[in-house]
């Protein structure tokens, strides 16, 4: 078999690269080991987790309307139906991708690809068949897999990763979430809503360590009140399988302890798949952690071989992979493209959602950047209060001199949707006046971005612009 361009991996980065290259006239073969397109994100990541998070939200919101006079009794939960519904959501998207591949004339080959030379790949299918594929150019989009820890028992049905957690085989009574990052906290949200008693253990002294502490604080406060325990600055040191559960050893500021759990979700990050592709046969450099170094055109050290997505480095996010995929396809087709995004937004779809983009306040301080900030508390947002929520915050970091926006952090319902405006503002070089003078629709949560800029400018009227001056009578 021959391909002008082969794309290895059909996640968001890979299928985007394949489709864009086909649209630019390339004869494309897309190699994917799973029987469906979409990769981790569509099948066992972003999309099924969002479907389950929606179910969690319905459960939580119904419960929270009791004080407003709407008394819902707790609904019976049918895990089989919930799973089927989630799979239906995924199926619509992956089915759509198959049709799009057909319409573009992209040939999909199912199997596991490995390089045998700088211009050839072998694709092995599950039945032991091997297809030899000669290519002119290749785009590696083979992603990442969940990382694990040496003391985690292998093969235990009680130990799950994000893929296992999304299967919702059961609702464990006592769930330990190992890692207070995005996956850990999103899955904690789901399992808490379904009825598990959730304990989160995070090695750093903050959940979601990439975001500012004040932006994470409202989430921490809410989950502290609802979950069994949030153990910060705590290390899991051992996990021992017993007939009645998993005995977990932990060490934190308060000393060492052991506790029994029915299941443990391991969510301590993801590791790139760079070591699984026999890249040395193609002469492609892989670093010691398994990442494939690339330049701004997404080229590896071998000119005709590109790499994109999780396998080229952090952040391991679908939306980064998609843009890199477009760049790689365009460069492969002879266009003068380069990956030149200033910022990549991050979102945790927890309740409340946490989103941030560009420079965080902690980074600004660490780098000695001269900055100012505008902070708008959602307790002053009519829209937020009408949702029954008041804990949100929108914070914008500005360059002190030019007043250009450098970064933004948002916590609150729908923060993940709101952060896009800040990303656009950064890409466009907007300053505080641009943002504050942009008319945001009322009453929306999006107003909080304009109002945060007004807080910085001192033009806010919905709150006091500065600490009020002392009156004459003191
Ligand atoms: P993560 O890096 O977000 O979080 C892992 C957490 O585990 C960190 O807070 C880390 O400090 C902690 N940790 C590491 N070792 C530990 C240990 N021994 N004991 C206790 N805690 C430990 O990684 P993740 O949540 O596993 O997610 C993996 C990747 O997938 C990330 O790149 C993430 O951005 C991506 N992802 C994104 C989304 C989204 O965009 N909404 C959702 C899920 C996953």
XYZ file of C-alpha atoms and ligand atoms in Angstrom:
518
model
C 0.000 0.000 0.000
C 1.178 3.533 -0.735
C 0.285 6.907 0.699
C 1.343 10.374 -0.275
C 0.774 11.255 3.389
C 0.153 8.883 6.277
C -1.291 10.118 9.558
C -0.678 7.842 12.539
C -3.466 8.204 15.089
C -7.031 9.429 14.581
C -7.581 11.549 17.684
C -8.608 15.214 17.325
C -5.097 16.142 16.134
C -4.733 13.215 13.735
C -8.120 13.353 12.057
C -7.855 17.143 11.720
C -4.457 16.770 10.047
C -5.744 14.020 7.746
C -8.854 15.958 6.727
C -7.030 19.246 6.181
C -4.330 17.530 4.103
C -7.006 15.786 2.006
C -8.754 19.132 1.489
C -5.432 20.501 0.238
C -5.214 17.726 -2.361
C -3.093 15.075 -0.641
C -3.809 11.332 -0.949
C -4.079 10.482 2.728
C -4.040 7.212 4.682
C -5.149 7.469 8.304
C -3.915 4.653 10.543
C -5.810 4.012 13.788
C -5.556 1.029 16.113
C -9.096 1.435 17.526
C -12.085 0.335 15.441
C -13.492 3.881 15.534
C -12.054 7.299 14.820
C -11.772 10.048 17.433
C -8.981 8.789 19.710
C -8.965 9.177 23.471
C -10.804 12.506 23.405
C -13.952 11.340 21.647
C -14.043 7.747 22.872
C -12.622 7.684 26.388
C -11.887 11.285 27.316
C -13.318 14.746 26.654
C -16.697 13.771 25.263
C -17.894 10.866 27.456
C -16.667 12.749 30.533
C -18.681 15.800 29.519
C -21.777 13.646 29.001
C -21.396 12.183 32.512
C -20.653 15.622 33.946
C -23.916 16.838 32.453
C -25.743 13.994 34.197
C -23.964 14.948 37.442
C -25.028 18.558 36.976
C -28.681 17.613 36.533
C -28.551 15.580 39.758
C -26.823 18.353 41.718
C -28.946 21.199 40.395
C -32.195 19.366 41.083
C -31.019 18.826 44.649
C -30.043 22.465 45.051
C -33.457 23.778 44.023
C -35.081 22.406 47.178
C -34.651 25.724 49.068
C -36.286 27.460 46.068
C -39.390 25.392 46.605
C -38.758 22.748 43.960
C -38.576 19.506 45.863
C -37.251 16.733 43.638
C -36.853 13.339 45.211
C -33.581 11.592 44.405
C -34.057 9.830 41.070
C -33.263 6.129 40.682
C -29.977 5.788 38.804
C -29.806 3.147 36.076
C -26.085 2.823 35.306
C -26.693 0.690 32.202
C -28.944 3.334 30.676
C -26.593 6.137 31.674
C -23.722 4.276 30.008
C -25.778 3.667 26.860
C -26.770 7.315 26.688
C -23.126 8.393 27.060
C -22.108 5.911 24.359
C -24.842 7.296 22.105
C -23.335 10.772 22.412
C -19.885 9.395 21.529
C -21.283 7.274 18.694
C -22.891 10.244 16.955
C -19.555 12.041 16.853
C -17.364 9.092 15.833
C -19.911 8.062 13.200
C -19.785 11.599 11.835
C -16.002 11.383 11.543
C -16.202 8.139 9.552
C -18.543 9.856 7.076
C -16.294 12.901 6.842
C -13.281 10.663 6.125
C -15.223 8.893 3.352
C -16.427 12.149 1.814
C -12.833 13.395 1.663
C -11.451 10.182 0.200
C -9.243 9.561 3.245
C -8.384 5.840 3.469
C -8.687 4.546 7.017
C -6.534 1.535 7.918
C -7.281 -0.126 11.232
C -4.258 -1.440 13.092
C -1.205 -0.512 15.132
C 1.449 1.301 13.142
C 5.195 1.175 13.664
C 7.925 2.703 11.553
C 10.333 0.432 9.714
C 12.232 3.162 7.835
C 11.969 6.925 7.149
C 9.487 6.128 4.360
C 7.747 2.927 5.445
C 5.410 1.783 8.166
C 3.982 -1.584 9.167
C 0.396 -1.762 10.343
C -0.553 -4.867 12.380
C -4.190 -5.733 12.851
C -5.715 -7.759 15.674
C -5.898 -10.926 13.560
C -2.149 -10.926 13.051
C -2.232 -9.418 9.546
C 0.496 -6.936 8.619
C 0.152 -4.234 5.963
C 3.289 -2.580 4.623
C 2.704 1.095 3.935
C 5.122 3.229 1.902
C 4.710 6.954 2.435
C 6.065 10.225 1.114
C 5.286 12.153 4.288
C 4.000 11.187 7.744
C 2.315 12.972 10.623
C 2.688 11.258 14.002
C -0.383 11.889 16.140
C -0.206 8.851 18.412
C -1.059 10.672 21.638
C -0.520 9.577 25.197
C -1.713 7.101 27.801
C -2.510 7.373 31.505
C 0.595 7.456 33.704
C 0.766 5.128 36.671
C 2.832 4.782 39.843
C 5.141 1.895 40.744
C 3.206 0.752 43.830
C -0.206 0.628 42.111
C -1.303 -3.039 41.816
C -1.592 -4.086 38.173
C -4.620 -5.972 36.946
C -6.793 -5.145 39.951
C -10.432 -4.487 39.068
C -10.516 -2.047 41.979
C -7.862 0.204 40.403
C -9.121 2.305 37.504
C -7.741 4.982 35.223
C -9.779 7.600 33.364
C -10.933 4.993 30.807
C -12.162 2.655 33.549
C -13.791 5.513 35.430
C -15.813 6.470 32.338
C -17.149 2.903 32.096
C -19.089 3.513 35.345
C -19.256 -0.231 35.974
C -20.352 0.481 39.528
C -20.609 3.346 41.985
C -18.054 2.502 44.687
C -19.061 3.454 48.189
C -15.596 4.761 49.048
C -13.597 6.149 46.117
C -10.053 7.422 46.393
C -9.036 9.836 43.649
C -5.263 9.775 43.374
C -4.266 13.126 41.828
C -6.181 16.390 42.256
C -5.703 17.537 38.653
C -8.249 17.898 35.886
C -9.122 14.223 35.325
C -9.227 13.430 39.033
C -11.537 16.302 39.888
C -13.837 15.869 36.869
C -14.342 12.197 37.704
C -14.733 13.046 41.399
C -17.586 15.378 40.366
C -19.311 12.526 38.513
C -18.870 9.862 41.184
C -19.849 12.205 44.017
C -23.085 13.048 42.184
C -23.757 9.335 41.643
C -23.382 8.699 45.375
C -19.736 7.784 46.113
C -17.947 9.083 49.179
C -14.946 10.702 47.498
C -11.484 11.325 48.958
C -8.975 13.265 46.849
C -5.240 13.001 47.482
C -2.991 15.596 45.842
C 0.767 15.713 46.260
C 1.017 19.497 45.765
C -0.414 21.940 48.288
C -3.125 23.007 45.834
C -5.663 21.200 43.640
C -5.256 21.962 39.910
C -1.731 23.258 40.525
C -1.538 25.026 37.122
C -4.245 27.561 38.037
C -4.013 30.433 40.534
C -4.878 29.552 44.122
C -7.621 32.221 44.361
C -9.247 30.887 41.183
C -9.241 27.342 42.531
C -10.420 28.395 46.033
C -14.206 28.421 45.330
C -13.995 24.901 43.887
C -11.935 23.718 46.852
C -14.420 25.215 49.313
C -17.370 23.535 47.602
C -15.832 20.087 47.320
C -14.408 20.236 50.861
C -17.951 20.671 52.112
C -19.270 17.786 50.024
C -16.550 15.143 49.726
C -15.183 12.890 52.476
C -11.765 14.558 52.422
C -9.407 16.610 50.261
C -5.881 15.767 51.324
C -3.372 18.294 50.001
C 0.414 17.986 50.211
C -0.193 14.278 50.706
C 1.510 11.352 49.040
C 0.099 7.903 48.504
C 2.892 5.530 49.474
C 1.303 2.089 49.103
C -1.790 0.338 47.820
C -2.448 -3.204 48.960
C -5.262 -5.332 47.575
C -7.328 -7.122 50.225
C -10.534 -9.131 49.937
C -12.555 -6.222 51.357
C -10.927 -3.434 49.326
C -7.715 -1.549 48.751
C -5.706 -0.566 51.797
C -4.028 2.722 50.914
C -1.059 4.162 52.767
C -0.755 7.964 52.741
C 1.730 10.461 54.121
C 0.887 14.103 54.676
C 1.569 16.989 57.011
C -0.452 15.219 59.721
C 1.715 12.097 59.465
C 1.163 8.655 57.974
C -2.186 6.837 57.840
C -3.871 3.920 56.126
C -7.435 3.817 54.880
C -9.604 1.278 53.078
C -11.264 2.135 49.748
C -13.506 0.189 47.382
C -11.863 1.692 44.305
C -8.908 3.907 43.492
C -8.869 6.165 40.446
C -5.295 6.888 39.376
C -5.181 10.311 37.681
C -1.583 11.488 38.022
C -1.052 12.722 34.486
C -0.475 11.172 31.075
C 2.665 9.836 29.399
C 3.423 10.309 25.662
C 3.404 7.267 23.366
C 6.678 8.200 21.622
C 8.440 5.004 22.647
C 5.855 2.666 21.136
C 6.305 3.521 17.456
C 9.794 2.235 16.663
C 10.722 5.780 15.694
C 14.438 4.995 15.761
C 13.928 3.011 12.526
C 12.753 6.240 10.914
C 15.592 8.236 12.477
C 13.102 10.388 14.435
C 14.430 11.700 17.726
C 12.458 10.878 20.883
C 13.429 12.423 24.217
C 13.959 10.471 27.442
C 10.323 10.973 28.519
C 8.888 9.765 25.200
C 8.113 13.162 23.642
C 8.997 13.845 19.990
C 10.662 17.277 19.617
C 9.307 19.440 16.747
C 9.820 22.931 15.340
C 7.117 25.587 14.789
C 6.125 23.885 11.551
C 5.600 20.649 13.498
C 8.529 18.986 11.700
C 10.566 16.389 13.573
C 14.317 16.134 12.906
C 13.374 14.069 9.810
C 12.111 16.568 7.232
C 9.198 14.566 5.811
C 7.949 13.395 9.212
C 5.842 15.703 11.379
C 4.444 15.200 14.882
C 1.537 16.852 16.693
C -0.570 16.686 19.840
C 0.194 15.037 23.192
C 3.260 13.300 21.757
C 5.070 16.623 21.162
C 4.614 17.985 24.684
C 2.473 19.799 27.212
C -0.209 20.896 27.487
C -1.835 17.634 26.464
C -5.059 19.173 25.221
C -7.233 18.323 22.221
C -7.582 21.948 21.140
C -3.812 22.348 20.985
C -3.525 19.136 18.932
C -6.188 20.325 16.469
C -4.302 23.532 15.678
C -0.989 21.706 15.429
C -2.645 19.172 13.102
C -3.755 21.934 10.750
C -0.257 23.435 10.715
C 1.385 20.064 9.978
C -1.061 19.313 7.150
C -0.619 22.751 5.618
C 3.177 22.622 5.781
C 3.119 19.096 4.323
C 1.017 20.491 1.458
C 3.546 23.263 0.814
C 1.877 26.182 2.606
C 3.849 28.578 4.799
C 2.098 27.815 8.079
C 3.518 27.756 11.596
C 2.143 27.188 15.082
C 2.154 30.684 16.533
C -0.606 30.680 19.157
C 0.258 33.043 22.013
C -1.863 31.149 24.503
C -3.717 27.850 24.984
C -6.672 27.901 27.388
C -7.159 25.205 30.037
C -10.500 24.171 31.519
C -11.516 21.838 34.319
C -15.203 20.996 33.836
C -15.763 20.628 37.542
C -18.558 22.301 39.497
C -17.782 25.180 39.522
C -15.707 25.116 36.344
C -12.149 26.440 36.510
C -10.588 28.020 33.417
C -7.437 29.960 32.788
C -5.464 31.301 29.837
C -2.177 33.107 29.361
C -0.148 34.344 32.314
C -1.410 33.363 35.761
C -0.849 35.721 38.677
C 1.556 33.228 40.258
C 3.591 33.125 37.026
C 3.563 36.931 36.761
C 4.935 37.199 40.304
C 7.529 34.459 39.731
C 8.731 36.099 36.512
C 8.808 39.591 38.005
C 6.316 40.933 35.435
C 4.984 44.421 36.238
C 1.264 43.732 36.253
C -2.040 44.950 37.581
C -5.215 42.953 37.989
C -8.942 43.432 37.758
C -10.981 41.040 39.899
C -14.753 40.853 39.644
C -16.583 38.701 42.212
C -19.677 37.031 40.796
C -21.599 37.796 43.994
C -22.223 41.112 42.181
C -23.443 39.388 38.979
C -27.216 39.240 38.689
C -26.971 36.356 36.253
C -24.839 34.309 38.603
C -27.196 34.932 41.536
C -30.163 33.930 39.375
C -28.424 30.587 38.832
C -28.325 30.161 42.597
C -24.540 30.583 42.651
C -22.383 33.374 44.031
C -18.886 31.956 44.404
C -17.488 32.717 40.940
C -14.594 35.072 40.246
C -13.241 36.583 37.034
C -9.686 37.864 37.277
C -7.751 39.518 34.475
C -4.013 40.150 34.595
C -2.893 43.274 32.692
C 0.506 44.658 31.770
C 0.901 47.574 34.179
C 2.253 49.935 31.559
C 0.525 49.065 28.270
C -2.668 47.838 30.025
C -2.763 44.935 27.592
C -4.334 41.735 28.825
C -1.727 39.089 29.674
C -3.881 36.415 31.253
C -7.217 35.552 32.759
C -8.580 33.116 35.313
C -12.265 32.362 35.782
C -14.069 30.115 38.244
C -17.810 29.616 38.165
C -20.512 27.893 36.125
C -19.618 27.958 32.398
C -16.120 29.371 33.037
C -14.893 27.073 30.262
C -17.066 28.824 27.692
C -16.259 32.288 29.011
C -12.479 31.907 28.833
C -12.547 31.950 25.011
C -13.179 35.701 25.033
C -10.032 36.259 27.086
C -8.030 34.008 24.738
C -9.204 36.077 21.753
C -8.453 39.321 23.611
C -4.877 38.149 24.271
C -4.372 37.011 20.662
C -5.676 40.403 19.429
C -3.531 42.406 21.869
C -6.588 43.993 23.513
C -6.122 46.346 26.444
C -8.337 46.995 29.460
C -10.286 49.766 27.715
C -10.996 47.529 24.690
C -12.446 44.861 26.971
C -14.291 47.197 29.314
C -15.790 49.240 26.463
C -16.965 46.173 24.551
C -20.685 45.926 25.215
C -21.395 42.567 26.802
C -25.012 41.401 26.814
C -26.890 41.815 30.085
C -27.556 39.754 32.115
C -24.886 37.218 31.228
C -21.873 35.704 32.898
C -19.799 37.133 30.033
C -20.307 40.579 31.566
C -17.931 39.569 34.338
C -15.055 39.856 31.851
C -15.932 43.443 30.931
C -16.505 44.219 34.606
C -13.121 42.751 35.634
C -11.510 45.115 33.104
C -13.540 47.976 34.619
C -12.303 46.981 38.075
C -8.746 47.395 36.785
C -9.581 50.681 35.086
C -11.437 52.067 38.115
C -14.539 52.736 35.971
C -16.797 50.111 37.572
C -20.172 51.247 38.859
C -21.655 47.849 39.854
C -19.161 47.746 42.738
C -16.968 50.335 44.428
C -13.981 51.009 42.184
C -11.479 51.223 45.030
C -11.635 50.985 48.803
C -13.985 53.932 49.601
C -12.321 57.105 50.835
C -12.810 57.735 54.542
C -15.530 60.266 55.208
C -14.825 63.554 57.002
C -16.315 62.090 60.155
C -13.868 59.188 59.822
P -2.898 16.632 35.618
O -1.473 16.910 35.381
O -3.914 17.660 35.310
O -3.117 16.267 37.162
C -2.396 15.276 37.825
C -2.362 15.665 39.290
O -1.820 14.584 40.021
C -1.483 16.878 39.540
O -2.200 17.804 40.319
C -0.295 16.285 40.292
O 0.271 17.177 41.205
C -0.934 15.098 40.970
N -0.003 14.015 41.302
C 1.031 13.555 40.571
N 1.637 12.537 41.196
C 0.969 12.351 42.355
C 1.119 11.450 43.444
N 2.078 10.534 43.459
N 0.248 11.539 44.480
C -0.735 12.469 44.468
N -0.918 13.342 43.471
C -0.080 13.289 42.422
O -3.187 15.254 34.890
P -4.548 14.459 34.711
O -5.637 15.075 35.524
O -4.217 13.021 34.913
O -4.836 14.712 33.198
C -3.929 14.246 32.206
C -3.917 15.129 31.005
O -5.151 15.116 30.349
C -3.602 16.559 31.355
O -2.672 17.036 30.406
C -4.896 17.258 31.211
O -4.715 18.601 30.811
C -5.606 16.429 30.153
N -7.036 16.507 30.404
C -7.688 17.641 30.075
C -9.022 17.774 30.352
C -9.728 19.039 30.012
O -9.213 19.811 29.205
N -10.868 19.328 30.627
C -9.712 16.766 30.997
C -9.016 15.632 31.329
C -7.671 15.525 31.034
